[in-house]
Amino acid sequence: MTTPDLRQITSETMAACGATIAPGAEGGLEVVSPLTGQPVARLAVQDAAAAAAMVDRAQAAFRAWRMVPAPRRGELVRLFGEELRRAKADLGRMVSIEAGKSPSEGLGEVQEMIDICDFAVGLSRQLYGLTIATERPGHRMMETWHPLGVVGIITAFNFPCAPWCWNAALALVCGDPVIWKPSEKTPLTALACQAVLERAVARFGAEAPEGLSQVLVGGPETGEALVDSDKVALISATGSTRMGRIVGPKVAARFGRCILELGGNNAGIVCPSADMDMALRAIAFGAMGTAGQRCTTMRRLFVHDSVYDRIVPALKTAYSSVTVGNPLETAALVGPLIDRAALDAMAAALEEASALGGIVHEGGRVAVGPETSVYVRPALVEMPVHDGPVLRETFAPILYVMRYTDLDEAIEMHNAVGGGLSSAIFTTDLREMETFLSARGSDCGIANVNIGTSGAEIGGAFGGEKETGGGRESGSDAWRAYMRRATNTVNYSRELPLAQGVVFDIG
Ligand code: NAD
């Protein structure tokens, strides 16, 4: 695919979503497709002043939107889900163009948006508070949940739209306007999603205030303007742990709320009783899918000594035969890395692993399309030690494999890293499975059995512990972060008894 083709496909796809690309001047933000490594558009960058104006618009929108009954707010999200269904193919293509994902993964990401809209519509009638027993006669105690305020959403390049929607669909039914600062590497998908949402807003009518959902295009500095604004009640930030270390303290310093969804260093454990064929397929998808550029990508694998010589040769075969290529032109399973910096980080990690005695299989660069694009074969590394690059997230397709003999020892190594996002055990042994899921098992926010580390469903709360940031979004009760809770005690008696039997009699 030549660059003019891709540029044209980009502008046609954006137009089909109802989005126009307002061209940026020289020095604006150049959007590069990793499929070819060449620019497909140039956008104007919005600065701190633009961010402040957006926040003011969103605050005004909040005053109106919080008074719209939650089930009505759900109706807007229902209409958005309908529009997403119509725009699915186009949005999926934008994900492929900007993030380099295969059509199936691009469509899958849009499907996640549709799924969370459905979830949020139901939720709009279930924003339940508790009724709580009170110790005082003639009193009633209850919780009420109110809209929180403006929600700032910062997202990473590798999931250009689904995480926004996990936040936005919930925030909208909870009564909160949203401002989205997408990755500077994938702003077009964001503008396309916003245009699709605007179609739903137009159908919904005047009850939806201006400024309910906005997109802020720019890099880290633009994101910081959002982070620093004390008019933004909640910052939900997805990205690297490096970013979280900056954003988290800033939001905390102004007593704002923060959901951090940061990097992981996810691992799997293959036990002697595992269904080896199933484990192999799950590991292959978990480690090589999306070219290793998922927050939940499997990066470490602990294999029991007794099955090491069965699983590792099979993995080597899978690594040497997996197809790498432009996923819009071929049926390749592994697409491009996002950019040259990702290639450099991968090469440095492999070099470091070799220096520690690691045996590296595959992992070389593949010539696909223009030289500006970066395609690699995923690397499988047999490591004699759990050390060095194994201990950190390198955002590229590298799977470090290590032997273990005792499950407790494997779990200890499994947990001995900064990341705490996703984990998996492959076993048919009930004791091993329950140990892994128990309090002394995996310390991650996601712990799976006989499933890889990636590919979560929206119904569960998504997120992880430790350097992954502790945030939860998407399903379960994640909605609570987007609302403020009030505890109400009502006295319907003719007395004024004080709690804990305290007496304060003014006669
Ligand atoms: P990144 O941290 O470079 O950027 C993420 C976003 O943060 C971008 O929008 C960027 O502009 C913004 N940003 C960066 N510095 C900022 C600052 N100081 N203030 C405000 N905003 C700032 O991450 P990336 O390279 O786009 O994405 C890959 C990383 O994201 C990986 O570490 C991956 O594990 C992680 N990730 C985590 C999850 C999750 O749910 N836990 C999901 C996807 C990606």
Coordinates of C-alpha atoms and ligand atoms in Angstrom, one line a residue:
M1 CA 0.0 0.0 0.0
T2 CA 1.6 3.3 -1.0
T3 CA 1.4 6.3 1.2
P4 CA -0.9 8.4 -1.0
D5 CA -3.3 5.5 -0.9
L6 CA -3.3 5.3 2.8
R7 CA -3.6 9.1 3.1
Q8 CA -6.6 8.9 0.9
I9 CA -8.1 5.9 2.7
T10 CA -7.6 7.8 6.0
S11 CA -9.4 10.9 4.8
E12 CA -12.3 8.9 3.2
T13 CA -12.7 6.8 6.4
M14 CA -12.7 10.0 8.6
A15 CA -15.3 11.5 6.3
A16 CA -17.4 8.4 6.5
C17 CA -17.4 8.8 10.3
G18 CA -18.5 12.4 9.8
A19 CA -15.1 13.8 11.0
T20 CA -13.2 16.5 9.1
I21 CA -9.5 16.8 9.5
A22 CA -8.7 20.4 10.2
P23 CA -5.3 20.7 8.7
G24 CA -2.5 21.8 11.1
A25 CA 0.0 24.3 10.0
E26 CA 3.7 23.5 9.5
G27 CA 5.0 22.3 12.9
G28 CA 1.6 20.9 13.8
L29 CA 1.0 17.3 14.8
E30 CA 2.0 14.9 12.1
V31 CA 0.0 11.6 12.3
V32 CA 2.1 8.7 11.1
S33 CA 0.6 5.3 10.3
P34 CA 2.8 2.5 11.6
L35 CA 1.6 0.4 8.6
T36 CA 3.9 2.4 6.4
G37 CA 5.8 4.7 8.9
Q38 CA 4.7 7.6 6.8
P39 CA 2.3 10.6 7.5
V40 CA -1.4 10.3 6.8
A41 CA -2.5 13.7 8.2
R42 CA -1.4 16.8 10.0
L43 CA -3.4 18.3 12.8
A44 CA -3.3 21.5 14.8
V45 CA -2.2 21.0 18.4
Q46 CA -4.3 22.5 21.1
D47 CA -2.5 24.4 23.9
A48 CA -3.2 25.0 27.5
A49 CA -5.5 28.0 26.7
A50 CA -7.6 25.7 24.5
A51 CA -7.7 23.1 27.3
A52 CA -8.8 25.8 29.8
A53 CA -11.6 26.9 27.4
M54 CA -12.7 23.3 27.0
V55 CA -12.8 22.8 30.7
D56 CA -15.0 25.9 31.1
R57 CA -17.4 24.6 28.5
A58 CA -17.5 21.2 30.1
Q59 CA -18.2 22.8 33.5
A60 CA -21.2 24.6 32.1
A61 CA -22.3 21.3 30.5
F62 CA -22.0 19.6 33.9
R63 CA -24.5 22.0 35.5
A64 CA -27.1 21.0 32.9
W65 CA -26.3 17.3 32.4
R66 CA -26.3 16.5 36.1
M67 CA -30.0 17.5 36.2
V68 CA -31.0 15.1 33.3
P69 CA -32.4 11.9 34.9
A70 CA -29.9 9.1 34.7
P71 CA -32.1 6.8 32.5
R72 CA -32.4 9.7 30.1
R73 CA -28.6 10.0 30.1
G74 CA -28.6 6.3 29.4
E75 CA -30.7 7.0 26.3
L76 CA -27.9 9.1 24.8
V77 CA -25.5 6.3 25.4
R78 CA -27.9 3.8 23.8
L79 CA -28.1 6.0 20.7
F80 CA -24.3 6.2 20.7
G81 CA -24.1 2.4 20.8
E82 CA -26.4 2.3 17.7
E83 CA -24.2 4.8 15.9
L84 CA -21.1 2.8 16.8
R85 CA -22.7 -0.3 15.3
R86 CA -23.2 1.6 12.0
A87 CA -19.7 3.1 12.0
K88 CA -18.0 -0.1 13.2
A89 CA -16.1 -0.9 9.9
D90 CA -14.9 2.7 9.5
L91 CA -13.7 3.1 13.1
G92 CA -12.1 -0.4 13.0
R93 CA -10.2 0.7 9.9
M94 CA -9.0 3.9 11.7
V95 CA -7.7 1.8 14.5
S96 CA -5.8 -0.3 12.0
I97 CA -4.4 2.7 10.2
E98 CA -3.3 4.5 13.4
A99 CA -2.3 1.7 15.7
G100 CA -1.3 -0.9 13.1
K101 CA -3.8 -3.6 14.4
S102 CA -5.3 -6.3 12.2
P103 CA -8.8 -5.7 10.9
S104 CA -10.1 -8.3 13.4
E105 CA -8.5 -6.6 16.3
G106 CA -9.5 -3.1 15.1
L107 CA -13.1 -4.3 14.9
G108 CA -12.8 -6.0 18.2
E109 CA -11.8 -2.7 19.8
V110 CA -14.9 -1.0 18.4
Q111 CA -17.0 -4.0 19.6
E112 CA -15.7 -3.3 23.1
M113 CA -17.1 0.2 22.8
I114 CA -20.4 -1.1 21.7
D115 CA -20.4 -3.6 24.6
I116 CA -19.6 -1.0 27.2
C117 CA -22.4 1.2 25.8
D118 CA -24.9 -1.6 26.3
F119 CA -23.5 -2.1 29.8
A120 CA -23.8 1.6 30.6
V121 CA -27.4 1.8 29.4
G122 CA -28.4 -0.9 31.9
L123 CA -26.3 0.8 34.5
S124 CA -28.2 4.1 34.0
R125 CA -31.1 2.5 35.9
Q126 CA -28.9 0.8 38.5
L127 CA -26.9 3.6 40.1
Y128 CA -27.9 2.1 43.5
G129 CA -27.1 3.4 46.9
L130 CA -27.5 1.4 50.1
T131 CA -30.0 1.8 52.9
I132 CA -28.2 1.3 56.1
A133 CA -29.4 0.4 59.6
T134 CA -29.2 3.3 62.0
E135 CA -28.7 3.1 65.8
R136 CA -31.1 6.0 66.4
P137 CA -34.9 5.5 66.7
G138 CA -37.0 7.3 64.1
H139 CA -34.1 7.8 61.8
R140 CA -33.2 6.5 58.4
M141 CA -29.7 6.4 56.8
M142 CA -29.0 5.9 53.2
E143 CA -26.5 6.6 50.5
T144 CA -27.1 8.7 47.4
W145 CA -24.9 8.9 44.4
H146 CA -24.5 12.2 42.5
P147 CA -22.7 13.2 39.3
L148 CA -19.1 14.1 40.1
G149 CA -18.0 16.7 37.6
V150 CA -15.8 17.0 34.5
V151 CA -13.9 13.9 33.7
G152 CA -10.5 14.2 31.9
I153 CA -9.6 11.0 29.9
I154 CA -6.0 10.5 28.8
T155 CA -5.4 7.5 26.6
A156 CA -2.5 5.5 25.1
F157 CA -1.7 4.7 21.5
N158 CA -2.2 1.0 21.7
F159 CA -5.9 1.1 22.4
P160 CA -6.9 4.3 20.5
C161 CA -10.6 4.2 21.4
A162 CA -11.9 1.4 23.7
P163 CA -10.5 2.8 27.0
W164 CA -12.0 6.2 26.2
C165 CA -15.4 4.6 25.8
W166 CA -15.0 2.5 29.0
N167 CA -14.7 5.9 30.7
A168 CA -17.0 8.0 28.6
A169 CA -20.0 5.6 28.5
L170 CA -19.9 5.3 32.3
A171 CA -19.2 9.0 32.9
L172 CA -22.1 10.1 30.6
V173 CA -24.7 7.9 32.4
C174 CA -23.2 9.1 35.8
G175 CA -23.9 12.7 34.8
D176 CA -20.3 13.8 33.9
P177 CA -19.1 15.6 30.8
V178 CA -15.9 14.2 29.3
I179 CA -12.7 15.8 27.8
W180 CA -10.6 13.3 25.9
K181 CA -6.8 13.8 25.4
P182 CA -6.0 10.9 23.1
S183 CA -2.4 9.7 22.4
E184 CA -0.6 12.1 20.1
K185 CA 0.1 9.0 18.0
T186 CA -3.6 8.2 17.5
P187 CA -5.7 11.4 17.4
L188 CA -7.6 10.7 14.3
T189 CA -9.5 7.7 15.8
A190 CA -10.5 10.0 18.6
L191 CA -11.8 12.6 16.3
A192 CA -13.7 9.9 14.4
C193 CA -15.3 8.6 17.6
Q194 CA -16.2 12.1 18.7
A195 CA -18.0 12.7 15.3
V196 CA -19.9 9.4 15.7
L197 CA -20.9 10.5 19.3
E198 CA -22.1 13.8 17.9
R199 CA -24.5 11.9 15.6
A200 CA -26.0 10.4 18.7
V201 CA -26.1 13.8 20.4
A202 CA -28.0 15.3 17.4
R203 CA -30.6 12.5 17.6
F204 CA -30.9 12.9 21.3
G205 CA -31.8 16.6 21.1
A206 CA -31.3 19.7 23.1
E207 CA -31.2 18.0 26.5
A208 CA -27.5 17.2 25.7
P209 CA -25.6 20.4 26.4
E210 CA -22.8 21.8 24.3
G211 CA -19.5 20.7 25.6
L212 CA -20.7 17.3 26.9
S213 CA -17.9 15.5 25.1
Q214 CA -14.8 17.1 23.7
V215 CA -11.5 16.0 22.2
L216 CA -8.2 17.8 23.0
V217 CA -5.5 17.1 20.5
G218 CA -1.8 17.3 21.6
G219 CA 1.0 15.7 23.5
P220 CA 2.0 15.4 27.2
E221 CA 1.9 19.2 27.7
T222 CA -1.7 19.4 26.5
G223 CA -2.5 16.5 28.8
E224 CA -0.8 18.3 31.7
A225 CA -3.1 21.3 31.3
L226 CA -6.0 18.9 32.0
V227 CA -4.3 17.2 34.8
D228 CA -3.4 20.5 36.5
S229 CA -6.9 22.0 36.2
D230 CA -8.7 21.9 39.6
K231 CA -12.0 22.2 37.6
V232 CA -11.5 18.6 36.4
A233 CA -12.9 16.4 39.1
L234 CA -11.5 13.0 37.8
I235 CA -8.5 12.3 35.7
S236 CA -8.6 8.8 34.2
A237 CA -5.2 8.2 32.6
T238 CA -4.1 5.2 30.6
G239 CA -0.5 4.9 29.6
S240 CA 3.0 4.1 30.9
T241 CA 4.0 3.9 34.5
R242 CA 6.4 6.8 33.7
M243 CA 3.4 8.9 32.8
G244 CA 1.5 7.8 35.9
R245 CA 4.3 8.8 38.2
I246 CA 3.9 12.4 36.9
V247 CA 0.1 12.5 36.7
G248 CA -0.8 10.7 39.9
P249 CA 1.0 13.1 42.3
K250 CA -0.2 16.2 40.5
V251 CA -3.8 15.2 40.8
A252 CA -3.3 14.1 44.4
A253 CA -1.7 17.5 45.2
R254 CA -5.0 19.2 44.3
F255 CA -7.1 16.5 46.0
G256 CA -8.6 15.5 42.6
R257 CA -9.6 11.9 41.9
C258 CA -7.5 9.8 39.6
I259 CA -7.9 6.4 37.9
L260 CA -4.5 5.2 36.7
E261 CA -4.3 2.4 34.2
L262 CA -0.5 1.9 33.6
G263 CA 2.0 -0.6 32.4
G264 CA 2.1 -4.3 33.2
N265 CA 4.6 -7.1 33.2
N266 CA 2.2 -9.9 32.8
A267 CA 3.1 -13.6 33.2
G268 CA 1.8 -17.1 32.7
I269 CA 2.6 -20.3 34.6
V270 CA 2.4 -23.6 32.8
C271 CA 1.8 -26.5 35.3
P272 CA 2.5 -30.2 34.6
S273 CA -1.2 -31.0 34.3
A274 CA -1.9 -28.2 31.7
D275 CA -3.8 -28.8 28.5
M276 CA -0.6 -28.2 26.5
D277 CA -2.4 -27.5 23.2
M278 CA -4.7 -24.9 24.8
A279 CA -1.8 -23.4 26.7
L280 CA 0.2 -23.1 23.6
R281 CA -2.5 -21.3 21.7
A282 CA -3.3 -18.9 24.6
I283 CA 0.4 -18.1 25.1
A284 CA 0.9 -17.4 21.4
F285 CA -2.0 -14.9 21.2
G286 CA -1.1 -13.4 24.6
A287 CA 2.6 -12.9 23.7
M288 CA 2.6 -12.2 20.0
G289 CA -0.9 -10.7 19.4
T290 CA -1.0 -6.9 18.6
A291 CA 2.8 -7.3 18.1
G292 CA 3.2 -7.4 21.9
Q293 CA 1.8 -3.9 22.3
R294 CA -1.0 -4.6 24.7
C295 CA -0.9 -3.6 28.3
T296 CA -1.9 -7.2 29.0
T297 CA 0.6 -8.8 26.7
M298 CA 2.2 -11.9 28.2
R299 CA 5.8 -11.0 28.7
R300 CA 7.1 -13.7 31.1
L301 CA 6.4 -17.5 31.2
F302 CA 7.2 -19.9 34.0
V303 CA 7.2 -23.5 32.7
H304 CA 7.4 -26.5 35.0
D305 CA 10.6 -28.4 34.5
S306 CA 8.7 -31.6 33.6
V307 CA 6.9 -30.0 30.6
Y308 CA 9.6 -27.5 29.6
D309 CA 10.9 -29.7 26.8
R310 CA 7.3 -30.1 25.4
I311 CA 6.1 -26.6 25.5
V312 CA 9.3 -24.6 24.5
P313 CA 10.0 -26.5 21.2
A314 CA 6.3 -26.0 20.3
L315 CA 6.6 -22.3 21.1
K316 CA 9.8 -22.1 19.0
T317 CA 7.9 -23.6 16.0
A318 CA 5.1 -21.1 16.5
Y319 CA 7.5 -18.2 16.7
S320 CA 9.4 -19.2 13.6
S321 CA 6.2 -19.7 11.6
V322 CA 4.0 -16.8 12.7
T323 CA 3.3 -14.4 9.8
V324 CA 4.5 -10.8 10.0
G325 CA 3.2 -8.1 7.7
N326 CA 0.9 -5.2 6.9
P327 CA -2.4 -6.5 8.3
L328 CA -4.5 -4.3 5.9
E329 CA -2.8 -6.0 2.9
T330 CA -2.2 -9.6 4.1
A331 CA -3.6 -12.1 6.6
A332 CA -0.5 -11.6 8.8
L333 CA -1.0 -12.2 12.5
V334 CA 1.7 -9.8 13.6
G335 CA 1.6 -6.2 12.5
P336 CA 4.0 -3.3 12.9
L337 CA 5.6 -1.8 16.0
I338 CA 4.4 1.8 16.6
D339 CA 7.7 3.4 15.8
R340 CA 11.4 3.3 15.7
A341 CA 11.8 4.0 19.4
A342 CA 9.9 0.7 20.1
L343 CA 12.3 -1.2 17.9
D344 CA 15.3 0.4 19.7
A345 CA 13.8 -0.6 23.1
M346 CA 13.2 -4.1 21.9
A347 CA 16.8 -4.5 20.6
A348 CA 18.3 -3.1 23.8
A349 CA 16.2 -5.5 25.9
L350 CA 17.3 -8.5 23.8
E351 CA 20.9 -7.5 24.0
E352 CA 20.7 -7.2 27.8
A353 CA 19.0 -10.6 28.0
S354 CA 21.8 -12.2 25.9
A355 CA 24.4 -10.7 28.2
L356 CA 22.6 -12.4 31.1
G357 CA 22.8 -15.8 29.3
G358 CA 19.4 -15.6 27.6
I359 CA 19.0 -17.7 24.4
V360 CA 17.1 -15.5 21.9
H361 CA 15.0 -17.1 19.2
E362 CA 13.7 -14.9 16.4
G363 CA 13.2 -11.2 17.2
G364 CA 14.8 -9.7 14.0
R365 CA 13.5 -6.9 11.9
V366 CA 11.4 -7.8 8.8
A367 CA 11.4 -5.7 5.7
V368 CA 7.7 -4.8 5.0
G369 CA 6.7 -1.9 2.8
P370 CA 8.7 1.4 3.1
E371 CA 11.8 1.6 5.2
T372 CA 10.1 4.0 7.5
S373 CA 7.8 1.2 8.8
V374 CA 9.0 -1.1 11.7
Y375 CA 8.1 -4.7 11.5
V376 CA 9.7 -7.4 13.7
R377 CA 9.5 -11.1 14.3
P378 CA 8.4 -11.7 17.9
A379 CA 11.2 -12.9 20.1
L380 CA 11.2 -15.9 22.4
V381 CA 14.0 -15.8 25.0
E382 CA 14.9 -18.7 27.2
M383 CA 16.2 -17.1 30.4
P384 CA 18.4 -18.7 33.0
V385 CA 17.6 -16.0 35.5
H386 CA 14.5 -13.9 36.4
D387 CA 16.4 -10.7 36.2
G388 CA 17.5 -7.7 34.0
P389 CA 15.0 -6.8 31.3
V390 CA 12.6 -9.6 32.5
L391 CA 11.7 -7.4 35.4
R392 CA 10.3 -4.5 33.4
E393 CA 7.8 -3.9 30.6
T394 CA 9.4 -3.5 27.1
F395 CA 6.5 -2.5 24.9
A396 CA 7.4 -5.0 22.1
P397 CA 6.8 -8.7 21.4
I398 CA 9.4 -10.4 23.7
L399 CA 8.4 -13.5 25.8
Y400 CA 11.0 -14.5 28.4
V401 CA 10.6 -18.2 29.4
M402 CA 12.0 -19.6 32.7
R403 CA 11.9 -23.0 34.3
Y404 CA 10.4 -23.7 37.7
T405 CA 10.1 -26.8 39.9
D406 CA 7.9 -25.6 42.8
L407 CA 4.6 -23.6 42.3
D408 CA 5.2 -21.4 45.4
E409 CA 8.6 -20.5 44.0
A410 CA 7.0 -19.7 40.6
I411 CA 4.3 -17.5 42.2
E412 CA 7.0 -15.7 44.2
M413 CA 8.9 -14.9 40.9
H414 CA 5.6 -14.1 39.2
N415 CA 4.9 -11.4 41.8
A416 CA 8.4 -10.1 42.1
V417 CA 8.0 -7.3 39.5
G418 CA 6.6 -3.7 39.6
G419 CA 3.6 -4.4 37.3
G420 CA 0.5 -5.9 38.7
L421 CA -2.0 -6.0 35.8
S422 CA -2.7 -9.5 34.4
S423 CA -1.7 -13.0 35.0
A424 CA -2.6 -16.6 34.0
I425 CA -2.1 -20.1 35.1
F426 CA -2.5 -23.2 32.8
T427 CA -3.5 -26.2 34.9
T428 CA -6.2 -28.8 35.4
D429 CA -5.2 -29.3 39.0
L430 CA -7.8 -27.8 41.4
R431 CA -5.2 -27.1 44.1
E432 CA -2.8 -25.3 41.8
M433 CA -5.6 -23.2 40.3
E434 CA -7.1 -22.2 43.7
T435 CA -3.6 -21.4 45.1
F436 CA -3.0 -19.1 42.2
L437 CA -6.3 -17.3 42.7
S438 CA -5.9 -17.2 46.5
A439 CA -4.5 -14.5 48.8
R440 CA -1.0 -16.0 48.4
G441 CA -1.4 -16.4 44.7
S442 CA -1.2 -13.8 41.8
D443 CA -1.0 -10.2 43.1
C444 CA -2.5 -8.9 39.8
G445 CA -5.8 -7.1 39.2
I446 CA -6.6 -9.8 36.6
A447 CA -5.9 -13.5 37.3
N448 CA -7.0 -16.0 34.7
V449 CA -7.1 -19.8 34.5
N450 CA -6.5 -21.6 31.2
I451 CA -6.9 -18.2 29.4
G452 CA -4.0 -16.0 28.3
T453 CA -3.3 -12.6 30.0
S454 CA -4.9 -10.5 27.3
G455 CA -8.4 -10.1 25.9
A456 CA -10.5 -9.0 28.9
E457 CA -14.3 -8.6 28.7
I458 CA -15.9 -5.3 29.6
G459 CA -18.2 -6.8 32.3
G460 CA -15.3 -7.1 34.8
A461 CA -13.5 -4.3 36.4
F462 CA -10.3 -3.7 34.5
G463 CA -7.0 -2.6 36.0
G464 CA -4.1 -3.7 38.2
E465 CA -2.1 -3.2 41.3
K466 CA 1.3 -1.8 42.2
E467 CA 3.0 0.1 39.3
T468 CA -0.1 -0.5 37.2
G469 CA -1.6 2.2 39.3
G470 CA -4.5 0.6 41.2
G471 CA -7.3 2.0 39.0
R472 CA -10.3 0.1 37.8
E473 CA -12.5 1.0 34.9
S474 CA -15.2 -0.6 32.7
G475 CA -17.5 -3.1 34.3
S476 CA -18.5 -4.3 37.8
D477 CA -18.8 -1.4 40.2
A478 CA -16.2 0.8 38.5
W479 CA -18.9 3.4 37.9
R480 CA -18.6 4.5 41.5
A481 CA -15.4 6.4 40.7
Y482 CA -17.5 8.7 38.4
M483 CA -19.9 9.7 41.1
R484 CA -19.8 11.3 44.5
R485 CA -21.4 9.5 47.4
A486 CA -23.4 11.3 50.1
T487 CA -24.5 9.6 53.3
N488 CA -27.9 11.0 54.3
T489 CA -29.4 10.5 57.7
V490 CA -33.0 11.6 58.1
N491 CA -34.6 12.2 61.5
Y492 CA -38.4 11.7 61.2
S493 CA -38.9 11.5 65.0
R494 CA -39.7 14.2 67.6
E495 CA -36.5 13.6 69.5
L496 CA -32.9 14.5 68.8
P497 CA -30.9 11.5 70.1
L498 CA -27.1 11.9 69.4
A499 CA -25.1 9.0 68.0
Q500 CA -23.0 6.9 70.4
G501 CA -25.3 8.0 73.2
V502 CA -23.5 11.4 73.5
V503 CA -25.5 13.9 75.7
F504 CA -25.4 17.6 75.0
D505 CA -28.4 19.1 76.8
I506 CA -28.7 22.8 76.5
G507 CA -31.8 22.7 78.8
Ligands
NAD1 P1 2.5 7.1 27.3 O1 2.6 7.1 28.8 O2 3.7 7.5 26.5 O3 1.3 8.0 26.8 C1 0.0 7.8 27.3 C2 -0.8 9.1 27.3 O4 -0.4 9.9 28.3 C3 -0.7 9.9 26.0 O5 -1.9 10.5 25.7 C4 0.3 11.0 26.4 O6 0.2 12.1 25.6 C5 -0.1 11.2 27.8 N1 1.0 11.8 28.7 C6 2.3 11.4 28.7 N2 2.9 12.1 29.6 C7 2.0 12.9 30.2 C8 2.0 13.9 31.3 N3 3.2 14.2 31.9 N4 0.9 14.5 31.6 C9 -0.3 14.3 31.0 N5 -0.4 13.3 30.0 C10 0.7 12.7 29.6 O7 2.0 5.6 26.8 P2 1.9 5.0 25.4 O8 3.3 4.7 24.8 O9 0.9 5.8 24.6 O10 1.2 3.6 25.7 C11 1.9 2.4 26.1 C12 1.8 2.3 27.6 O11 0.5 2.3 28.1 C13 2.3 0.9 28.1 O12 3.1 1.1 29.2 C14 1.1 0.1 28.3 O13 1.2 -0.9 29.2 C15 0.2 1.2 28.9 N6 -1.2 0.9 28.8 C16 -1.9 0.5 29.9 C17 -3.2 0.1 29.8 C18 -4.0 -0.3 31.1 O14 -5.2 -0.3 31.0 N7 -3.4 -0.6 32.2 C19 -3.9 0.1 28.6 C20 -3.2 0.5 27.5 C21 -1.8 0.9 27.6

